[in-house]
Short mmCIF file of C-alpha atoms in Angstrom, two decimals:
data_model
loop_
_atom_site.label_atom_id
_atom_site.label_comp_id
_atom_site.label_asym_id
_atom_site.label_seq_id
_atom_site.Cartn_x
_atom_site.Cartn_y
_atom_site.Cartn_z
CA UNK V 1 36.87 -142.44 4.18
CA UNK V 2 39.86 -140.13 3.88
CA UNK V 3 42.00 -140.08 0.76
CA UNK V 4 45.71 -140.01 1.54
CA UNK V 5 48.61 -139.80 -0.87
CA UNK V 6 51.62 -141.82 0.16
CA UNK V 7 55.07 -142.91 -0.84
CA UNK V 8 58.00 -144.80 0.61
CA UNK V 9 61.29 -143.09 1.45
CA UNK V 10 64.64 -144.30 2.68
CA UNK V 11 66.32 -141.98 5.13
CA UNK V 12 69.49 -142.94 7.00
CA UNK V 13 69.17 -146.57 5.86
CA UNK V 14 65.62 -146.91 7.19
CA UNK V 15 62.47 -147.04 5.09
CA UNK V 16 59.40 -144.98 6.02
CA UNK V 17 55.95 -144.55 4.55
CA UNK V 18 54.70 -140.98 4.57
CA UNK V 19 51.14 -139.89 3.79
CA UNK V 20 49.58 -136.50 3.16
CA UNK V 21 46.01 -135.45 2.56
CA UNK V 22 44.58 -133.50 -0.37
CA UNK V 23 45.79 -130.21 1.14
CA UNK V 24 49.29 -131.74 1.42
CA UNK V 25 49.03 -131.76 5.22
CA UNK V 26 51.16 -134.48 6.77
CA UNK V 27 48.86 -137.19 8.13
CA UNK V 28 51.06 -140.22 8.76
CA UNK V 29 54.70 -141.14 9.30
CA UNK V 30 55.23 -144.86 9.56
CA UNK V 31 57.55 -146.81 11.79
CA UNK V 32 60.98 -147.57 10.34
CA UNK V 33 61.01 -150.59 8.04
CA UNK V 34 57.29 -151.37 8.51
CA UNK V 35 54.87 -152.04 5.71
CA UNK V 36 52.28 -149.68 4.33
CA UNK V 37 49.47 -151.59 6.04
CA UNK V 38 50.60 -150.01 9.35
CA UNK V 39 48.73 -146.86 8.36
CA UNK V 40 45.39 -148.60 8.90
CA UNK V 41 46.24 -149.13 12.58
CA UNK V 42 46.30 -145.34 12.95
CA UNK V 43 43.88 -144.16 10.25
CA UNK V 44 41.47 -147.05 9.71
CA UNK V 45 39.42 -145.43 6.97
CA UNK V 46 42.39 -144.30 4.85
CA UNK V 47 42.08 -144.82 1.12
CA UNK V 48 45.62 -144.78 -0.24
CA UNK V 49 46.93 -143.46 -3.52
CA UNK V 50 50.64 -143.56 -4.33
CA UNK V 51 52.02 -140.10 -5.20
CA UNK V 52 55.68 -139.22 -4.71
CA UNK V 53 55.24 -135.59 -5.81
CA UNK V 54 52.69 -134.82 -3.08
CA UNK V 55 54.81 -136.36 -0.32
CA UNK V 56 58.18 -134.83 -1.24
CA UNK V 57 57.93 -131.87 1.18
CA UNK V 58 57.17 -134.23 4.05
CA UNK V 59 60.17 -136.37 3.09
CA UNK V 60 62.40 -133.28 3.01
CA UNK V 61 61.18 -132.32 6.46
CA UNK V 62 61.90 -135.77 7.83
CA UNK V 63 65.38 -135.79 6.28
CA UNK V 64 66.08 -132.34 7.78
CA UNK V 65 64.89 -133.57 11.18
CA UNK V 66 67.27 -136.52 11.08
CA UNK V 67 70.05 -134.13 10.02
CA UNK V 68 69.49 -132.20 13.25
CA UNK V 69 67.72 -129.22 11.70
CA UNK V 70 64.70 -127.75 13.46
CA UNK V 71 61.83 -126.82 11.20
CA UNK V 72 58.25 -125.87 12.00
CA UNK V 73 55.68 -128.15 10.46
CA UNK V 74 52.90 -128.14 13.09
CA UNK V 75 50.60 -125.99 10.94
CA UNK V 76 50.90 -128.61 8.19
CA UNK V 77 49.65 -131.62 10.14
CA UNK V 78 46.11 -132.94 10.01
CA UNK V 79 44.87 -135.69 12.29
CA UNK V 80 42.33 -137.85 10.47
CA UNK V 81 41.63 -140.13 13.39
CA UNK V 82 41.55 -140.12 17.16
CA UNK V 83 39.26 -139.10 19.98
CA UNK V 84 39.12 -135.53 21.24
CA UNK V 85 41.53 -136.49 24.04
CA UNK V 86 43.96 -138.13 21.62
CA UNK V 87 43.95 -135.09 19.34
CA UNK V 88 44.50 -132.80 22.33
CA UNK V 89 47.46 -134.96 23.40
CA UNK V 90 48.96 -134.90 19.89
CA UNK V 91 48.55 -131.11 19.64
CA UNK V 92 50.17 -130.69 23.06
CA UNK V 93 53.09 -132.92 22.05
CA UNK V 94 53.87 -130.36 19.35
CA UNK V 95 54.62 -127.79 22.07
CA UNK V 96 57.47 -129.78 23.62
CA UNK V 97 60.72 -128.19 22.55
CA UNK V 98 63.58 -130.15 21.05
CA UNK V 99 65.88 -131.41 23.79
CA UNK V 100 63.11 -131.43 26.43
CA UNK V 101 61.28 -134.39 27.89
CA UNK V 102 58.07 -134.55 29.87
CA UNK V 103 56.65 -137.38 31.93
CA UNK V 104 53.30 -138.90 31.09
CA UNK V 105 51.96 -137.22 34.25
CA UNK V 106 53.22 -133.79 33.11
CA UNK V 107 51.58 -134.31 29.74
CA UNK V 108 48.30 -135.31 31.40
CA UNK V 109 48.46 -132.08 33.44
CA UNK V 110 49.15 -129.96 30.35
CA UNK V 111 46.24 -131.54 28.47
CA UNK V 112 43.93 -130.85 31.40
CA UNK V 113 43.35 -134.46 32.45
CA UNK V 114 45.68 -134.91 35.45
CA UNK V 115 43.91 -138.10 36.58
CA UNK V 116 43.94 -139.73 33.15
CA UNK V 117 47.62 -140.63 32.83
CA UNK V 118 46.87 -144.05 31.33
CA UNK V 119 44.50 -142.60 28.72
CA UNK V 120 47.11 -139.97 27.88
CA UNK V 121 49.79 -142.67 27.56
CA UNK V 122 47.50 -144.60 25.22
CA UNK V 123 47.02 -141.46 23.13
CA UNK V 124 50.80 -141.01 22.93
CA UNK V 125 51.12 -144.58 21.67
CA UNK V 126 48.49 -143.98 18.98
CA UNK V 127 50.26 -140.96 17.49
CA UNK V 128 49.96 -141.34 13.70
CA UNK V 129 52.76 -138.89 12.85
CA UNK V 130 55.91 -140.45 14.26
CA UNK V 131 58.93 -138.15 14.88
CA UNK V 132 57.14 -135.00 13.71
CA UNK V 133 54.65 -135.15 16.57
CA UNK V 134 57.35 -135.84 19.16
CA UNK V 135 55.87 -138.64 21.24
CA UNK V 136 59.46 -139.81 21.80
CA UNK V 137 59.89 -136.83 24.17
CA UNK V 138 57.56 -138.44 26.71
CA UNK V 139 59.27 -140.54 29.36
CA UNK V 140 58.27 -142.22 32.58
CA UNK V 141 58.18 -140.31 35.86
CA UNK V 142 61.21 -142.28 37.13
CA UNK V 143 63.32 -141.20 34.14
CA UNK V 144 63.07 -144.48 32.24
CA UNK V 145 62.47 -143.78 28.55
CA UNK V 146 59.52 -146.17 28.33
CA UNK V 147 58.16 -147.79 25.20
CA UNK V 148 58.25 -146.47 21.65
CA UNK V 149 56.65 -147.92 18.56
CA UNK V 150 59.90 -147.49 16.64
CA UNK V 151 61.85 -149.22 19.43
CA UNK V 152 63.59 -148.10 22.60
CA UNK V 153 66.99 -147.88 20.92
CA UNK V 154 65.74 -145.41 18.33
CA UNK V 155 63.92 -143.39 21.02
CA UNK V 156 67.15 -143.17 22.99
CA UNK V 157 69.06 -142.10 19.84
CA UNK V 158 66.48 -139.42 19.01
CA UNK V 159 66.60 -137.96 22.51
CA UNK V 160 70.42 -137.91 22.48
CA UNK V 161 70.48 -136.33 18.99
CA UNK V 162 68.02 -133.63 20.03
CA UNK V 163 69.92 -132.79 23.20
CA UNK V 164 73.20 -132.58 21.25
CA UNK V 165 71.68 -130.23 18.68
CA UNK V 166 70.21 -127.93 21.36
#
């Protein structure tokens, strides 16, 4: 069991649940307008305690991101679930610069599993820290943006926003 402190925030007319661990490391960013129970799809053994004070820095980061600011938060993320491959994928996603996109195949190469594109794509889909761990920067080889747990329209908007800021 992992104890996570959470709260709900509204940013740009969308509601998000954010969760941090006891060291205040960001552990979960929920999909827009989804319920708190979504966290258990990504961190099954999470024990949740509501605490707005502990999650405020994460909320400020998310607000800054949506305002087009680039901040470094990678050293403040802890993954409390996932296989070794999934964690490697999530760590590698943090290296993709704003305004860039990679294909699933490129990501598989970077992670060191060039023949495991499907497993890498599954890991991308299971990213527990939406937006901050930029899974939205992964697209299909043919240039199609592919799926996104927050919806294709939002993925398209994020990619356009990031390219405009760069």
